[in-house]
XYZ file of C-alpha atoms in Angstrom:
293
model
C 17.372 -105.660 -35.766
C 15.059 -105.682 -33.120
C 15.784 -106.426 -30.036
C 12.235 -106.797 -28.711
C 8.976 -107.935 -28.869
C 6.416 -105.019 -30.418
C 4.324 -105.349 -26.539
C 7.430 -104.868 -24.600
C 6.639 -101.706 -24.130
C 3.099 -101.618 -23.391
C 3.965 -104.101 -20.741
C 6.068 -101.263 -19.604
C 4.206 -98.628 -19.419
C 1.021 -100.552 -18.299
C 1.473 -100.570 -14.642
C 1.955 -96.537 -14.458
C -0.816 -97.017 -16.746
C -3.443 -98.575 -14.709
C -2.333 -96.603 -11.099
C -3.900 -93.907 -13.506
C -6.720 -94.947 -14.527
C -7.850 -96.610 -10.911
C -6.326 -93.935 -8.254
C -6.161 -91.239 -10.916
C -9.760 -90.774 -13.699
C -12.067 -93.278 -12.282
C -12.049 -91.353 -8.905
C -12.426 -88.144 -10.598
C -15.082 -89.650 -13.101
C -17.104 -91.228 -10.585
C -16.989 -87.426 -8.804
C -18.090 -85.920 -11.425
C -20.985 -88.101 -11.539
C -21.940 -88.829 -8.203
C -22.296 -84.395 -7.989
C -25.657 -85.007 -10.515
C -27.086 -87.522 -8.335
C -28.543 -87.666 -4.260
C -26.456 -90.214 -2.696
C -26.323 -90.981 0.047
C -23.274 -93.414 1.566
C -25.774 -96.749 2.196
C -28.095 -95.809 -0.681
C -27.530 -95.342 -4.559
C -28.909 -92.038 -5.490
C -31.346 -90.583 -8.488
C -30.157 -88.427 -10.679
C -30.702 -84.577 -9.693
C -29.144 -83.035 -12.615
C -28.102 -79.629 -11.638
C -30.091 -79.388 -8.052
C -26.445 -79.544 -6.490
C -24.594 -76.814 -7.670
C -27.860 -74.589 -7.772
C -28.040 -75.394 -3.710
C -24.435 -74.391 -3.955
C -25.219 -70.532 -4.711
C -27.566 -71.010 -2.260
C -26.331 -72.084 1.077
C -24.755 -69.541 2.932
C -21.120 -72.093 4.699
C -20.169 -72.465 1.099
C -19.880 -68.474 0.661
C -17.837 -68.799 3.909
C -15.526 -71.261 2.584
C -15.229 -69.246 -0.846
C -14.390 -66.086 0.771
C -12.190 -68.388 3.669
C -9.837 -69.812 0.940
C -9.445 -67.159 -1.829
C -8.698 -65.012 0.896
C -6.392 -67.287 2.005
C -4.630 -67.848 -1.883
C -4.884 -63.719 -2.458
C -2.443 -62.812 0.924
C -0.722 -66.517 0.936
C 0.483 -66.713 -2.671
C 2.901 -62.828 -2.286
C 4.199 -63.310 0.567
C 5.092 -67.213 0.057
C 6.681 -65.740 -3.223
C 8.363 -62.923 -2.440
C 9.645 -63.789 0.995
C 11.186 -66.837 0.503
C 13.395 -64.919 -2.378
C 14.751 -62.413 -0.321
C 14.982 -64.916 2.956
C 17.520 -67.073 0.041
C 19.305 -63.973 -1.067
C 19.964 -63.214 2.706
C 21.798 -66.234 3.508
C 23.452 -68.170 -0.409
C 26.002 -65.920 1.110
C 29.239 -67.436 1.880
C 30.176 -65.568 5.392
C 30.691 -68.253 8.688
C 27.980 -69.502 10.452
C 25.307 -69.457 7.698
C 24.746 -72.814 6.889
C 23.063 -72.528 11.017
C 20.869 -70.201 9.015
C 19.680 -71.974 7.040
C 19.231 -75.634 8.873
C 16.966 -73.442 11.668
C 14.416 -71.365 8.651
C 14.295 -75.083 7.623
C 13.338 -76.636 10.569
C 9.194 -76.082 10.331
C 9.535 -77.753 6.924
C 9.976 -80.838 8.834
C 7.960 -80.532 11.861
C 4.600 -82.201 11.462
C 1.602 -79.081 10.564
C -0.470 -81.013 13.223
C 2.126 -80.527 15.844
C 2.818 -76.957 15.190
C -0.380 -75.707 14.712
C -1.163 -77.275 18.617
C 1.643 -76.202 19.527
C 0.417 -72.165 17.482
C -3.160 -72.684 19.057
C -1.149 -72.731 23.133
C 0.747 -69.699 22.084
C -2.776 -67.777 20.859
C -4.875 -68.987 23.110
C -7.017 -66.331 25.562
C -4.300 -67.482 28.209
C -1.919 -67.755 25.878
C 2.106 -66.385 25.821
C 1.599 -64.135 23.534
C -1.581 -62.273 25.558
C 0.823 -62.738 29.029
C 3.270 -61.465 27.135
C 1.247 -58.410 25.710
C -0.663 -57.620 29.427
C 2.452 -58.124 31.078
C 4.284 -55.419 28.741
C 0.912 -53.362 29.080
C 0.110 -53.214 25.402
C -3.498 -55.028 26.270
C -6.333 -54.325 28.641
C -7.322 -57.697 28.151
C -6.690 -60.785 25.891
C -7.379 -60.808 22.374
C -10.002 -63.445 21.187
C -7.372 -64.666 18.470
C -8.499 -68.296 18.165
C -12.819 -67.076 18.588
C -12.789 -63.960 16.132
C -13.335 -65.112 12.514
C -10.427 -62.702 11.477
C -7.852 -63.029 14.255
C -8.019 -66.724 13.139
C -7.698 -66.807 9.972
C -5.260 -63.978 10.131
C -3.164 -66.798 12.544
C -3.677 -69.450 10.298
C -2.078 -67.875 7.469
C 0.515 -66.634 9.506
C 0.806 -70.548 10.504
C 1.629 -71.154 6.794
C 3.436 -68.330 5.594
C 5.829 -69.641 8.179
C 5.991 -73.122 7.945
C 6.370 -72.674 4.313
C 9.214 -69.954 3.975
C 12.442 -72.827 4.197
C 11.027 -74.662 1.951
C 10.591 -72.136 -1.142
C 13.762 -70.618 0.693
C 15.106 -73.837 -0.880
C 14.188 -73.591 -4.595
C 14.964 -70.259 -4.752
C 18.605 -70.928 -3.371
C 19.015 -73.647 -6.563
C 17.410 -71.502 -8.976
C 19.603 -68.040 -7.443
C 22.880 -70.739 -8.586
C 21.479 -69.889 -12.121
C 22.087 -66.583 -12.286
C 25.277 -65.920 -13.066
C 27.556 -63.526 -11.258
C 29.373 -61.669 -14.082
C 25.347 -59.703 -14.862
C 25.711 -58.618 -11.416
C 29.164 -57.299 -12.075
C 27.908 -55.872 -15.944
C 24.986 -54.087 -14.217
C 27.398 -53.113 -11.074
C 30.199 -51.797 -13.355
C 27.336 -49.904 -15.373
C 25.835 -47.833 -11.785
C 23.520 -49.726 -11.195
C 22.138 -50.260 -7.378
C 21.391 -53.300 -4.951
C 17.914 -52.676 -5.507
C 18.387 -51.800 -9.761
C 19.970 -55.753 -9.727
C 17.453 -57.185 -7.615
C 14.863 -55.947 -10.029
C 16.605 -56.181 -13.189
C 19.133 -59.465 -12.648
C 18.218 -61.518 -10.108
C 14.280 -60.949 -10.643
C 14.228 -61.954 -14.600
C 16.819 -64.819 -13.290
C 14.743 -66.112 -10.593
C 11.186 -65.632 -13.148
C 10.587 -69.330 -13.671
C 10.951 -70.127 -10.420
C 8.508 -67.062 -9.504
C 5.805 -68.734 -11.480
C 6.296 -72.322 -10.129
C 5.999 -71.233 -6.416
C 3.222 -68.937 -7.016
C 1.306 -71.681 -8.862
C 2.011 -74.219 -6.063
C 1.633 -72.328 -3.340
C -1.973 -71.364 -5.008
C -3.056 -74.347 -5.332
C -2.444 -75.451 -1.714
C -4.049 -72.299 -0.245
C -7.303 -73.280 -1.990
C -7.495 -76.945 -0.503
C -5.855 -75.053 2.735
C -7.120 -77.502 5.543
C -5.295 -78.523 8.484
C -4.303 -74.976 9.840
C -7.952 -74.339 9.592
C -8.692 -77.289 11.450
C -7.062 -77.423 13.996
C -6.821 -74.159 15.210
C -10.763 -73.762 15.375
C -10.593 -77.348 17.180
C -12.640 -78.654 13.625
C -15.913 -75.971 14.544
C -14.400 -74.186 11.637
C -14.174 -71.048 13.821
C -17.540 -68.680 15.499
C -20.673 -69.662 13.252
C -18.403 -71.763 10.751
C -17.546 -68.592 9.231
C -13.653 -69.545 8.895
C -14.695 -73.605 6.758
C -12.220 -73.825 4.408
C -13.912 -75.762 1.076
C -12.326 -78.514 1.687
C -13.269 -78.674 5.633
C -17.283 -77.973 4.293
C -16.661 -81.312 1.721
C -15.641 -83.265 4.812
C -18.775 -82.033 6.914
C -21.650 -82.447 4.711
C -20.097 -85.563 3.078
C -18.862 -87.543 6.438
C -20.795 -90.185 7.746
C -23.702 -92.544 7.155
C -25.984 -89.769 7.062
C -23.566 -88.150 4.875
C -24.958 -85.982 1.675
C -22.488 -87.633 -0.929
C -23.751 -85.717 -4.091
C -23.483 -82.064 -2.525
C -19.471 -82.887 -1.178
C -19.378 -84.590 -4.593
C -20.518 -81.331 -6.166
C -18.066 -79.654 -3.915
C -15.257 -81.573 -5.163
C -15.521 -80.510 -8.513
C -16.061 -77.084 -7.524
C -13.276 -77.108 -5.777
C -11.276 -78.300 -9.170
C -12.095 -75.750 -11.469
C -11.111 -73.142 -8.589
C -7.833 -74.917 -8.163
C -7.504 -74.847 -12.176
C -7.640 -71.400 -12.557
C -4.981 -70.653 -11.060
C -2.474 -72.674 -12.559
C -4.362 -71.767 -16.455
C -3.404 -67.748 -15.133
C 0.555 -69.024 -14.302
C 0.406 -71.108 -18.170
C -0.542 -68.101 -19.699
C 1.371 -66.023 -18.218
C 4.713 -68.644 -19.066
C 3.355 -68.668 -22.417
C 3.482 -65.379 -22.836
C 7.335 -64.588 -21.122
C 8.002 -67.421 -23.300
C 6.489 -65.514 -26.999
C 8.775 -62.330 -25.964
C 11.457 -64.303 -25.340
């Protein structure tokens, strides 16, 4: 005997479907459509075909932004995949006072990234504590232009991202390590496996799912980096805009009453495609793993 009307399930899912259509699918489709126009904020644009995408290939600023985002992803993915695992292995031990260490490592996660970036700016300024300390110990003759040089600025932003993300991904690994049976480690020890061998043969396979998930999350976040570079460069994108990320370039191109909405939409579509690529790679690796198992 049916206890509800045929349309009851549709009524239950309707709010979620409307939310996805209005705030997810429609903005995406509208961005794709605008990328083929020369729209401005106060003017309806005309169809220009692939002109915005052709302009992108010749845009020096886009080249800088793409380089910055790709380097950001290439450096951040291995660092934020391996270091939190090592940290989790360190703090999962049941020794007195270990809870305090776990809490300390998690502090950067709850801190505002803007506030942390401002503190970072103060530390790495030419008259900041880092330069003054190095000069006080006689390691430098003159201050290092951490926030003015292109590569130093990028390195500082990556260091900030890694430092802030360690605690968050450490917690993910702690949960994953809880599912790795101790009997596997004990059996490996009986077979004569050392700590490094057990790390490779027992721990890594046990947390592989978490590693793939973290790699995907870090790759997407790195391609969409904004706050760290924006605050450290004071919104300029570094010398000559060479440290612009793709998101910073989209904001720079599309903002204001004279913003080029069509070109900014084309940049957004390119960023979407660049973000999807690492996700497809991770999904393919996970599929290969299931096929083998």
